[in-house]
JSON list of C-alpha atoms and ligand atoms in Angstrom, two decimals:
[
{"chain": "A", "resi": 1, "resn": "MET", "atom": "CA", "xyz": [-27.79, 9.97, 22.82]},
{"chain": "A", "resi": 2, "resn": "ASP", "atom": "CA", "xyz": [-24.56, 8.03, 21.87]},
{"chain": "A", "resi": 3, "resn": "PHE", "atom": "CA", "xyz": [-22.15, 8.87, 19.22]},
{"chain": "A", "resi": 4, "resn": "PHE", "atom": "CA", "xyz": [-23.16, 5.26, 17.90]},
{"chain": "A", "resi": 5, "resn": "ASP", "atom": "CA", "xyz": [-26.89, 5.91, 17.90]},
{"chain": "A", "resi": 6, "resn": "ARG", "atom": "CA", "xyz": [-27.44, 9.24, 16.39]},
{"chain": "A", "resi": 7, "resn": "ALA", "atom": "CA", "xyz": [-29.12, 10.20, 12.89]},
{"chain": "A", "resi": 8, "resn": "TYR", "atom": "CA", "xyz": [-26.38, 10.66, 10.26]},
{"chain": "A", "resi": 9, "resn": "PHE", "atom": "CA", "xyz": [-26.59, 11.58, 6.62]},
{"chain": "A", "resi": 10, "resn": "PHE", "atom": "CA", "xyz": [-24.46, 8.45, 5.97]},
{"chain": "A", "resi": 11, "resn": "ASP", "atom": "CA", "xyz": [-26.92, 6.67, 7.86]},
{"chain": "A", "resi": 12, "resn": "GLN", "atom": "CA", "xyz": [-27.40, 4.21, 4.75]},
{"chain": "A", "resi": 13, "resn": "GLY", "atom": "CA", "xyz": [-24.12, 4.35, 4.66]},
{"chain": "A", "resi": 14, "resn": "LEU", "atom": "CA", "xyz": [-20.68, 6.17, 2.21]},
{"chain": "A", "resi": 15, "resn": "ARG", "atom": "CA", "xyz": [-19.16, 4.51, -0.57]},
{"chain": "A", "resi": 16, "resn": "PHE", "atom": "CA", "xyz": [-15.45, 4.18, -0.87]},
{"chain": "A", "resi": 17, "resn": "GLU", "atom": "CA", "xyz": [-12.28, 2.68, -2.26]},
{"chain": "A", "resi": 18, "resn": "CYS", "atom": "CA", "xyz": [-9.31, 3.70, -2.71]},
{"chain": "A", "resi": 19, "resn": "GLN", "atom": "CA", "xyz": [-8.11, 3.93, -6.26]},
{"chain": "A", "resi": 20, "resn": "ARG", "atom": "CA", "xyz": [-4.23, 3.74, -5.06]},
{"chain": "A", "resi": 21, "resn": "CYS", "atom": "CA", "xyz": [-3.25, 7.09, -6.96]},
{"chain": "A", "resi": 22, "resn": "GLY", "atom": "CA", "xyz": [-1.30, 8.44, -3.41]},
{"chain": "A", "resi": 23, "resn": "ARG", "atom": "CA", "xyz": [-2.41, 12.04, -3.65]},
{"chain": "A", "resi": 24, "resn": "CYS", "atom": "CA", "xyz": [-3.08, 12.00, -0.24]},
{"chain": "A", "resi": 25, "resn": "CYS", "atom": "CA", "xyz": [0.40, 9.74, 0.29]},
{"chain": "A", "resi": 26, "resn": "THR", "atom": "CA", "xyz": [2.33, 13.07, -1.38]},
{"chain": "A", "resi": 27, "resn": "GLY", "atom": "CA", "xyz": [1.67, 16.54, -1.96]},
{"chain": "A", "resi": 28, "resn": "GLU", "atom": "CA", "xyz": [0.61, 18.89, 0.52]},
{"chain": "A", "resi": 29, "resn": "SER", "atom": "CA", "xyz": [2.60, 18.67, 4.36]},
{"chain": "A", "resi": 30, "resn": "GLY", "atom": "CA", "xyz": [1.47, 16.83, 6.73]},
{"chain": "A", "resi": 31, "resn": "THR", "atom": "CA", "xyz": [1.35, 15.07, 10.79]},
{"chain": "A", "resi": 32, "resn": "ILE", "atom": "CA", "xyz": [0.84, 11.18, 10.28]},
{"chain": "A", "resi": 33, "resn": "TYR", "atom": "CA", "xyz": [0.59, 9.83, 13.57]},
{"chain": "A", "resi": 34, "resn": "VAL", "atom": "CA", "xyz": [2.51, 6.49, 15.23]},
{"chain": "A", "resi": 35, "resn": "GLY", "atom": "CA", "xyz": [0.90, 5.32, 18.17]},
{"chain": "A", "resi": 36, "resn": "PRO", "atom": "CA", "xyz": [3.15, 3.65, 20.36]},
{"chain": "A", "resi": 37, "resn": "GLU", "atom": "CA", "xyz": [1.70, -0.28, 20.06]},
{"chain": "A", "resi": 38, "resn": "GLU", "atom": "CA", "xyz": [2.33, 0.37, 15.87]},
{"chain": "A", "resi": 39, "resn": "ILE", "atom": "CA", "xyz": [6.12, 0.84, 15.74]},
{"chain": "A", "resi": 40, "resn": "ALA", "atom": "CA", "xyz": [7.42, -2.77, 16.74]},
{"chain": "A", "resi": 41, "resn": "PRO", "atom": "CA", "xyz": [5.05, -4.09, 13.74]},
{"chain": "A", "resi": 42, "resn": "MET", "atom": "CA", "xyz": [5.81, -1.94, 11.73]},
{"chain": "A", "resi": 43, "resn": "ALA", "atom": "CA", "xyz": [9.53, -2.19, 12.70]},
{"chain": "A", "resi": 44, "resn": "ALA", "atom": "CA", "xyz": [8.96, -6.30, 12.72]},
{"chain": "A", "resi": 45, "resn": "TYR", "atom": "CA", "xyz": [7.19, -6.04, 7.88]},
{"chain": "A", "resi": 46, "resn": "LEU", "atom": "CA", "xyz": [10.02, -3.75, 6.90]},
{"chain": "A", "resi": 47, "resn": "GLY", "atom": "CA", "xyz": [12.65, -5.81, 8.68]},
{"chain": "A", "resi": 48, "resn": "MET", "atom": "CA", "xyz": [14.16, -3.95, 11.23]},
{"chain": "A", "resi": 49, "resn": "PRO", "atom": "CA", "xyz": [14.91, -3.11, 15.26]},
{"chain": "A", "resi": 50, "resn": "SER", "atom": "CA", "xyz": [12.16, -0.91, 16.20]},
{"chain": "A", "resi": 51, "resn": "GLU", "atom": "CA", "xyz": [15.65, 1.65, 17.55]},
{"chain": "A", "resi": 52, "resn": "ARG", "atom": "CA", "xyz": [16.36, 2.07, 13.13]},
{"chain": "A", "resi": 53, "resn": "LEU", "atom": "CA", "xyz": [13.04, 2.95, 12.64]},
{"chain": "A", "resi": 54, "resn": "ILE", "atom": "CA", "xyz": [11.87, 5.47, 15.08]},
{"chain": "A", "resi": 55, "resn": "GLU", "atom": "CA", "xyz": [15.62, 6.24, 13.85]},
{"chain": "A", "resi": 56, "resn": "ASN", "atom": "CA", "xyz": [15.60, 6.86, 10.57]},
{"chain": "A", "resi": 57, "resn": "HIS", "atom": "CA", "xyz": [11.63, 7.82, 9.25]},
{"chain": "A", "resi": 58, "resn": "LEU", "atom": "CA", "xyz": [10.56, 8.95, 12.45]},
{"chain": "A", "resi": 59, "resn": "TYR", "atom": "CA", "xyz": [10.14, 12.31, 14.92]},
{"chain": "A", "resi": 60, "resn": "PRO", "atom": "CA", "xyz": [7.85, 13.08, 18.36]},
{"chain": "A", "resi": 61, "resn": "PHE", "atom": "CA", "xyz": [4.57, 13.74, 18.09]},
{"chain": "A", "resi": 62, "resn": "LYS", "atom": "CA", "xyz": [1.71, 14.19, 20.54]},
{"chain": "A", "resi": 63, "resn": "GLY", "atom": "CA", "xyz": [4.07, 11.37, 23.23]},
{"chain": "A", "resi": 64, "resn": "SER", "atom": "CA", "xyz": [4.45, 9.42, 20.45]},
{"chain": "A", "resi": 65, "resn": "TYR", "atom": "CA", "xyz": [5.84, 10.06, 17.09]},
{"chain": "A", "resi": 66, "resn": "SER", "atom": "CA", "xyz": [5.06, 10.99, 13.38]},
{"chain": "A", "resi": 67, "resn": "ILE", "atom": "CA", "xyz": [6.62, 9.62, 9.68]},
{"chain": "A", "resi": 68, "resn": "ARG", "atom": "CA", "xyz": [9.01, 12.44, 8.28]},
{"chain": "A", "resi": 69, "resn": "GLU", "atom": "CA", "xyz": [8.71, 13.72, 5.05]},
{"chain": "A", "resi": 70, "resn": "ASP", "atom": "CA", "xyz": [10.50, 13.65, 1.65]},
{"chain": "A", "resi": 71, "resn": "PRO", "atom": "CA", "xyz": [11.23, 17.26, 0.96]},
{"chain": "A", "resi": 72, "resn": "ASN", "atom": "CA", "xyz": [8.00, 17.53, -1.42]},
{"chain": "A", "resi": 73, "resn": "GLY", "atom": "CA", "xyz": [5.90, 16.54, 1.21]},
{"chain": "A", "resi": 74, "resn": "SER", "atom": "CA", "xyz": [5.53, 12.78, 0.17]},
{"chain": "A", "resi": 75, "resn": "CYS", "atom": "CA", "xyz": [5.17, 10.30, 2.64]},
{"chain": "A", "resi": 76, "resn": "HIS", "atom": "CA", "xyz": [8.60, 8.32, 3.54]},
{"chain": "A", "resi": 77, "resn": "PHE", "atom": "CA", "xyz": [7.49, 5.58, 2.63]},
{"chain": "A", "resi": 78, "resn": "TYR", "atom": "CA", "xyz": [5.58, 6.11, -0.58]},
{"chain": "A", "resi": 79, "resn": "ASP", "atom": "CA", "xyz": [7.76, 4.85, -3.11]},
{"chain": "A", "resi": 80, "resn": "GLN", "atom": "CA", "xyz": [4.98, 4.60, -6.22]},
{"chain": "A", "resi": 81, "resn": "GLY", "atom": "CA", "xyz": [2.96, 3.19, -2.84]},
{"chain": "A", "resi": 82, "resn": "CYS", "atom": "CA", "xyz": [2.76, 2.24, 0.35]},
{"chain": "A", "resi": 83, "resn": "ALA", "atom": "CA", "xyz": [5.59, 0.59, 1.55]},
{"chain": "A", "resi": 84, "resn": "ILE", "atom": "CA", "xyz": [4.47, -0.92, 4.98]},
{"chain": "A", "resi": 85, "resn": "TYR", "atom": "CA", "xyz": [0.72, -0.97, 3.54]},
{"chain": "A", "resi": 86, "resn": "PRO", "atom": "CA", "xyz": [-0.03, -3.68, 5.96]},
{"chain": "A", "resi": 87, "resn": "VAL", "atom": "CA", "xyz": [1.04, -1.98, 8.37]},
{"chain": "A", "resi": 88, "resn": "ARG", "atom": "CA", "xyz": [0.40, 1.56, 7.89]},
{"chain": "A", "resi": 89, "resn": "PRO", "atom": "CA", "xyz": [-1.14, 3.48, 11.66]},
{"chain": "A", "resi": 90, "resn": "VAL", "atom": "CA", "xyz": [-3.98, 4.27, 12.10]},
{"chain": "A", "resi": 91, "resn": "GLN", "atom": "CA", "xyz": [-4.20, 7.74, 10.53]},
{"chain": "A", "resi": 92, "resn": "CYS", "atom": "CA", "xyz": [-3.96, 5.73, 7.64]},
{"chain": "A", "resi": 93, "resn": "SER", "atom": "CA", "xyz": [-6.30, 2.84, 7.73]},
{"chain": "A", "resi": 94, "resn": "SER", "atom": "CA", "xyz": [-8.47, 5.25, 8.97]},
{"chain": "A", "resi": 95, "resn": "TYR", "atom": "CA", "xyz": [-8.87, 7.72, 5.81]},
{"chain": "A", "resi": 96, "resn": "PRO", "atom": "CA", "xyz": [-11.00, 8.56, 4.19]},
{"chain": "A", "resi": 97, "resn": "PHE", "atom": "CA", "xyz": [-13.38, 8.25, 7.30]},
{"chain": "A", "resi": 98, "resn": "TRP", "atom": "CA", "xyz": [-12.49, 11.12, 10.15]},
{"chain": "A", "resi": 99, "resn": "PHE", "atom": "CA", "xyz": [-13.91, 12.83, 11.81]},
{"chain": "A", "resi": 100, "resn": "SER", "atom": "CA", "xyz": [-13.03, 15.99, 9.99]},
{"chain": "A", "resi": 101, "resn": "ASN", "atom": "CA", "xyz": [-14.42, 14.85, 6.64]},
{"chain": "A", "resi": 102, "resn": "ILE", "atom": "CA", "xyz": [-18.27, 13.09, 7.91]},
{"chain": "A", "resi": 103, "resn": "ARG", "atom": "CA", "xyz": [-19.00, 15.74, 9.88]},
{"chain": "A", "resi": 104, "resn": "SER", "atom": "CA", "xyz": [-20.78, 16.97, 7.46]},
{"chain": "A", "resi": 105, "resn": "GLU", "atom": "CA", "xyz": [-21.99, 16.73, 3.66]},
{"chain": "A", "resi": 106, "resn": "LYS", "atom": "CA", "xyz": [-20.43, 18.55, 2.78]},
{"chain": "A", "resi": 107, "resn": "SER", "atom": "CA", "xyz": [-17.18, 17.96, 4.13]},
{"chain": "A", "resi": 108, "resn": "TRP", "atom": "CA", "xyz": [-17.66, 14.86, 3.06]},
{"chain": "A", "resi": 109, "resn": "CYS", "atom": "CA", "xyz": [-18.81, 16.01, -0.87]},
{"chain": "A", "resi": 110, "resn": "ALA", "atom": "CA", "xyz": [-15.40, 18.62, -1.54]},
{"chain": "A", "resi": 111, "resn": "LEU", "atom": "CA", "xyz": [-13.44, 15.35, -0.11]},
{"chain": "A", "resi": 112, "resn": "HIS", "atom": "CA", "xyz": [-13.88, 14.43, -4.22]},
{"chain": "A", "resi": 113, "resn": "ARG", "atom": "CA", "xyz": [-11.37, 17.62, -4.98]},
{"chain": "A", "resi": 114, "resn": "GLU", "atom": "CA", "xyz": [-8.82, 15.36, -3.31]},
{"chain": "A", "resi": 115, "resn": "CYS", "atom": "CA", "xyz": [-10.19, 11.56, -3.15]},
{"chain": "A", "resi": 116, "resn": "PRO", "atom": "CA", "xyz": [-10.74, 10.37, -6.36]},
{"chain": "A", "resi": 117, "resn": "GLY", "atom": "CA", "xyz": [-11.85, 6.83, -4.18]},
{"chain": "A", "resi": 118, "resn": "ILE", "atom": "CA", "xyz": [-14.80, 9.09, -2.44]},
{"chain": "A", "resi": 119, "resn": "ASP", "atom": "CA", "xyz": [-18.52, 7.16, -3.44]},
{"chain": "A", "resi": 120, "resn": "GLN", "atom": "CA", "xyz": [-15.89, 4.12, -5.44]},
{"chain": "A", "resi": 121, "resn": "GLY", "atom": "CA", "xyz": [-16.74, 0.82, -4.83]},
{"chain": "A", "resi": 122, "resn": "ARG", "atom": "CA", "xyz": [-17.65, -0.91, -1.82]},
{"chain": "A", "resi": 123, "resn": "LEU", "atom": "CA", "xyz": [-20.59, 0.25, 0.90]},
{"chain": "A", "resi": 124, "resn": "TYR", "atom": "CA", "xyz": [-19.29, 1.04, 4.31]},
{"chain": "A", "resi": 125, "resn": "THR", "atom": "CA", "xyz": [-22.71, 1.04, 6.72]},
{"chain": "A", "resi": 126, "resn": "LYS", "atom": "CA", "xyz": [-22.77, 3.23, 9.27]},
{"chain": "A", "resi": 127, "resn": "ALA", "atom": "CA", "xyz": [-21.00, 0.92, 12.31]},
{"chain": "A", "resi": 128, "resn": "GLU", "atom": "CA", "xyz": [-18.28, 0.31, 9.58]},
{"chain": "A", "resi": 129, "resn": "ILE", "atom": "CA", "xyz": [-18.26, 4.05, 9.52]},
{"chain": "A", "resi": 130, "resn": "LEU", "atom": "CA", "xyz": [-18.84, 4.69, 13.28]},
{"chain": "A", "resi": 131, "resn": "GLU", "atom": "CA", "xyz": [-15.84, 2.76, 13.94]},
{"chain": "A", "resi": 132, "resn": "ARG", "atom": "CA", "xyz": [-13.39, 3.58, 11.82]},
{"chain": "A", "resi": 133, "resn": "VAL", "atom": "CA", "xyz": [-14.02, 7.50, 13.60]},
{"chain": "A", "resi": 134, "resn": "HIS", "atom": "CA", "xyz": [-14.40, 6.35, 16.37]},
{"chain": "A", "resi": 135, "resn": "ARG", "atom": "CA", "xyz": [-10.28, 4.62, 16.16]},
{"chain": "A", "resi": 136, "resn": "ALA", "atom": "CA", "xyz": [-9.34, 7.93, 14.54]},
{"chain": "A", "resi": 137, "resn": "MET", "atom": "CA", "xyz": [-9.69, 10.28, 17.27]},
{"chain": "A", "resi": 138, "resn": "LYS", "atom": "CA", "xyz": [-6.66, 9.29, 19.24]},
{"chain": "A", "resi": 139, "resn": "PHE", "atom": "CA", "xyz": [-4.35, 11.55, 16.43]},
{"chain": "B", "resi": 1, "resn": "SF4", "atom": "S1", "xyz": [-6.72, 9.58, -1.84]},
{"chain": "B", "resi": 1, "resn": "SF4", "atom": "FE1", "xyz": [-7.73, 8.33, -2.02]},
{"chain": "B", "resi": 1, "resn": "SF4", "atom": "S2", "xyz": [-7.70, 7.35, -4.00]},
{"chain": "B", "resi": 1, "resn": "SF4", "atom": "FE2", "xyz": [-6.03, 8.11, -3.98]},
{"chain": "B", "resi": 1, "resn": "SF4", "atom": "S3", "xyz": [-4.40, 7.04, -2.42]},
{"chain": "B", "resi": 1, "resn": "SF4", "atom": "FE3", "xyz": [-5.43, 8.09, -1.15]},
{"chain": "B", "resi": 1, "resn": "SF4", "atom": "S4", "xyz": [-7.10, 7.12, -0.01]},
{"chain": "B", "resi": 1, "resn": "SF4", "atom": "FE4", "xyz": [-6.94, 6.23, -1.95]}
]
Protein backbone atom coordinates (compact mmCIF):
# COMPACT_ATOMS: atom_id res chain seq x y z
CA MET A 1 0.00 0.00 0.00
CA ASP A 2 1.20 3.49 -0.84
CA PHE A 3 2.67 5.79 1.83
CA PHE A 4 -0.11 8.33 1.12
CA ASP A 5 -3.02 5.83 1.12
CA ARG A 6 -2.45 4.03 4.41
CA ALA A 7 -4.53 4.65 7.52
CA TYR A 8 -2.80 6.70 10.23
CA PHE A 9 -3.80 7.92 13.67
CA PHE A 10 -3.94 11.40 12.10
CA ASP A 11 -6.41 10.55 9.34
CA GLN A 12 -8.61 13.36 10.67
CA GLY A 13 -5.63 15.74 10.81
CA LEU A 14 -3.52 17.26 13.58
CA ARG A 15 -3.40 20.73 15.03
CA PHE A 16 -0.19 22.73 15.23
CA GLU A 17 0.67 26.39 15.55
CA CYS A 18 4.16 27.61 16.37
CA GLN A 19 4.18 29.70 19.54
CA ARG A 20 7.62 31.15 18.66
CA CYS A 21 9.09 30.01 21.97
CA GLY A 22 12.41 29.06 20.29
CA ARG A 23 12.79 25.76 22.15
CA CYS A 24 13.40 23.79 18.96
CA CYS A 25 16.09 26.29 17.85
CA THR A 26 17.98 26.40 21.15
CA GLY A 27 19.12 24.05 23.88
CA GLU A 28 20.22 20.55 23.03
CA SER A 29 22.72 20.32 20.19
CA GLY A 30 21.64 18.79 16.86
CA THR A 31 22.16 18.91 13.12
CA ILE A 32 20.12 21.14 10.82
CA TYR A 33 20.44 19.87 7.28
CA VAL A 34 20.73 22.50 4.55
CA GLY A 35 20.26 21.06 1.08
CA PRO A 36 22.41 22.33 -1.84
CA GLU A 37 19.37 24.12 -3.32
CA GLU A 38 18.67 25.92 -0.03
CA ILE A 39 22.03 27.71 0.19
CA ALA A 40 21.56 30.42 -2.48
CA PRO A 41 18.14 31.60 -1.16
CA MET A 42 19.52 31.81 2.39
CA ALA A 43 22.58 33.75 1.22
CA ALA A 44 20.45 36.13 -0.87
CA TYR A 45 18.09 36.75 2.06
CA LEU A 46 21.06 37.63 4.26
CA GLY A 47 22.64 39.76 1.51
CA MET A 48 25.87 37.82 1.32
CA PRO A 49 27.57 35.55 -1.23
CA SER A 50 26.94 31.80 -0.79
CA GLU A 51 30.65 31.27 -0.11
CA ARG A 52 30.51 33.58 2.90
CA LEU A 53 27.36 31.93 4.23
CA ILE A 54 29.08 28.54 4.01
CA GLU A 55 32.29 29.79 5.60
CA ASN A 56 30.66 31.65 8.48
CA HIS A 57 27.51 29.69 9.27
CA LEU A 58 27.62 26.14 7.88
CA TYR A 59 29.72 22.99 8.11
CA PRO A 60 29.84 19.91 5.80
CA PHE A 61 27.17 17.30 6.53
CA LYS A 62 25.75 14.36 4.53
CA GLY A 63 27.00 15.59 1.16
CA SER A 64 25.78 19.13 1.80
CA TYR A 65 25.81 21.26 4.96
CA SER A 66 24.40 21.76 8.45
CA ILE A 67 23.97 25.07 10.29
CA ARG A 68 26.53 25.82 12.96
CA GLU A 69 25.49 26.26 16.56
CA ASP A 70 26.58 28.64 19.26
CA PRO A 71 28.47 27.11 22.21
CA ASN A 72 25.18 26.93 24.16
CA GLY A 73 23.59 24.81 21.42
CA SER A 74 21.49 27.56 19.85
CA CYS A 75 21.18 27.70 16.09
CA HIS A 76 23.57 30.29 14.58
CA PHE A 77 20.55 32.08 13.13
CA TYR A 78 18.52 32.28 16.32
CA ASP A 79 18.40 35.76 17.80
CA GLN A 80 15.17 36.25 19.74
CA GLY A 81 13.56 34.50 16.78
CA CYS A 82 14.69 32.97 13.53
CA ALA A 83 16.77 35.41 11.46
CA ILE A 84 16.13 33.45 8.25
CA TYR A 85 12.50 32.46 8.84
CA PRO A 86 11.17 32.96 5.25
CA VAL A 87 14.04 30.89 3.81
CA ARG A 88 14.67 28.47 6.67
CA PRO A 89 15.64 24.93 5.64
CA VAL A 90 12.99 22.24 5.06
CA GLN A 91 14.15 20.50 8.24
CA CYS A 92 12.87 23.55 10.15
CA SER A 93 9.80 24.40 8.07
CA SER A 94 8.52 20.81 8.16
CA TYR A 95 8.77 20.56 11.97
CA PRO A 96 6.97 19.02 13.84
CA PHE A 97 5.76 16.82 10.99
CA TRP A 98 8.79 14.55 10.92
CA PHE A 99 8.44 10.78 10.56
CA SER A 100 9.91 10.26 14.02
CA ASN A 101 7.19 12.49 15.51
CA ILE A 102 4.15 11.11 13.66
CA ARG A 103 5.12 7.43 13.57
CA SER A 104 2.66 6.81 16.44
CA GLU A 105 0.15 8.71 18.52
CA LYS A 106 2.44 8.15 21.48
CA SER A 107 5.34 9.91 19.71
CA TRP A 108 3.09 12.84 18.82
CA CYS A 109 1.72 13.16 22.36
CA ALA A 110 5.24 12.97 23.81
CA LEU A 111 6.10 16.11 21.79
CA HIS A 112 3.92 18.18 24.12
CA ARG A 113 6.86 18.21 26.52
CA GLU A 114 9.12 19.86 23.94
CA CYS A 115 6.80 21.98 21.82
CA PRO A 116 3.91 24.10 23.12
CA GLY A 117 2.57 24.46 19.58
CA ILE A 118 1.39 20.83 19.46
CA ASP A 119 -2.41 20.52 19.29
CA GLN A 120 -2.79 24.32 19.01
CA GLY A 121 -4.09 26.43 16.15
CA ARG A 122 -5.03 25.30 12.72
CA LEU A 123 -5.80 21.77 11.62
CA TYR A 124 -3.33 20.23 9.16
CA THR A 125 -4.95 17.62 6.94
CA LYS A 126 -3.55 14.14 6.51
CA ALA A 127 -2.39 15.12 2.99
CA GLU A 128 -0.58 18.22 4.29
CA ILE A 129 1.08 16.22 7.06
CA LEU A 130 2.26 13.47 4.70
CA GLU A 131 3.54 16.04 2.21
CA ARG A 132 5.67 17.59 4.96
CA VAL A 133 6.88 14.21 6.21
CA HIS A 134 7.83 13.30 2.65
CA ARG A 135 9.78 16.54 2.13
CA ALA A 136 11.58 16.08 5.44
CA MET A 137 12.68 12.55 4.62
CA LYS A 138 15.77 13.77 2.78
CA PHE A 139 17.63 14.49 5.99
S1 LIG B 1 9.21 24.41 20.08
FE1 LIG B 1 7.27 24.44 18.91
S2 LIG B 1 6.24 26.35 19.51
FE2 LIG B 1 8.39 26.53 20.15
S3 LIG B 1 9.41 27.57 18.40
FE3 LIG B 1 9.64 25.35 18.08
S4 LIG B 1 7.90 24.79 16.77
FE4 LIG B 1 7.43 26.79 17.67
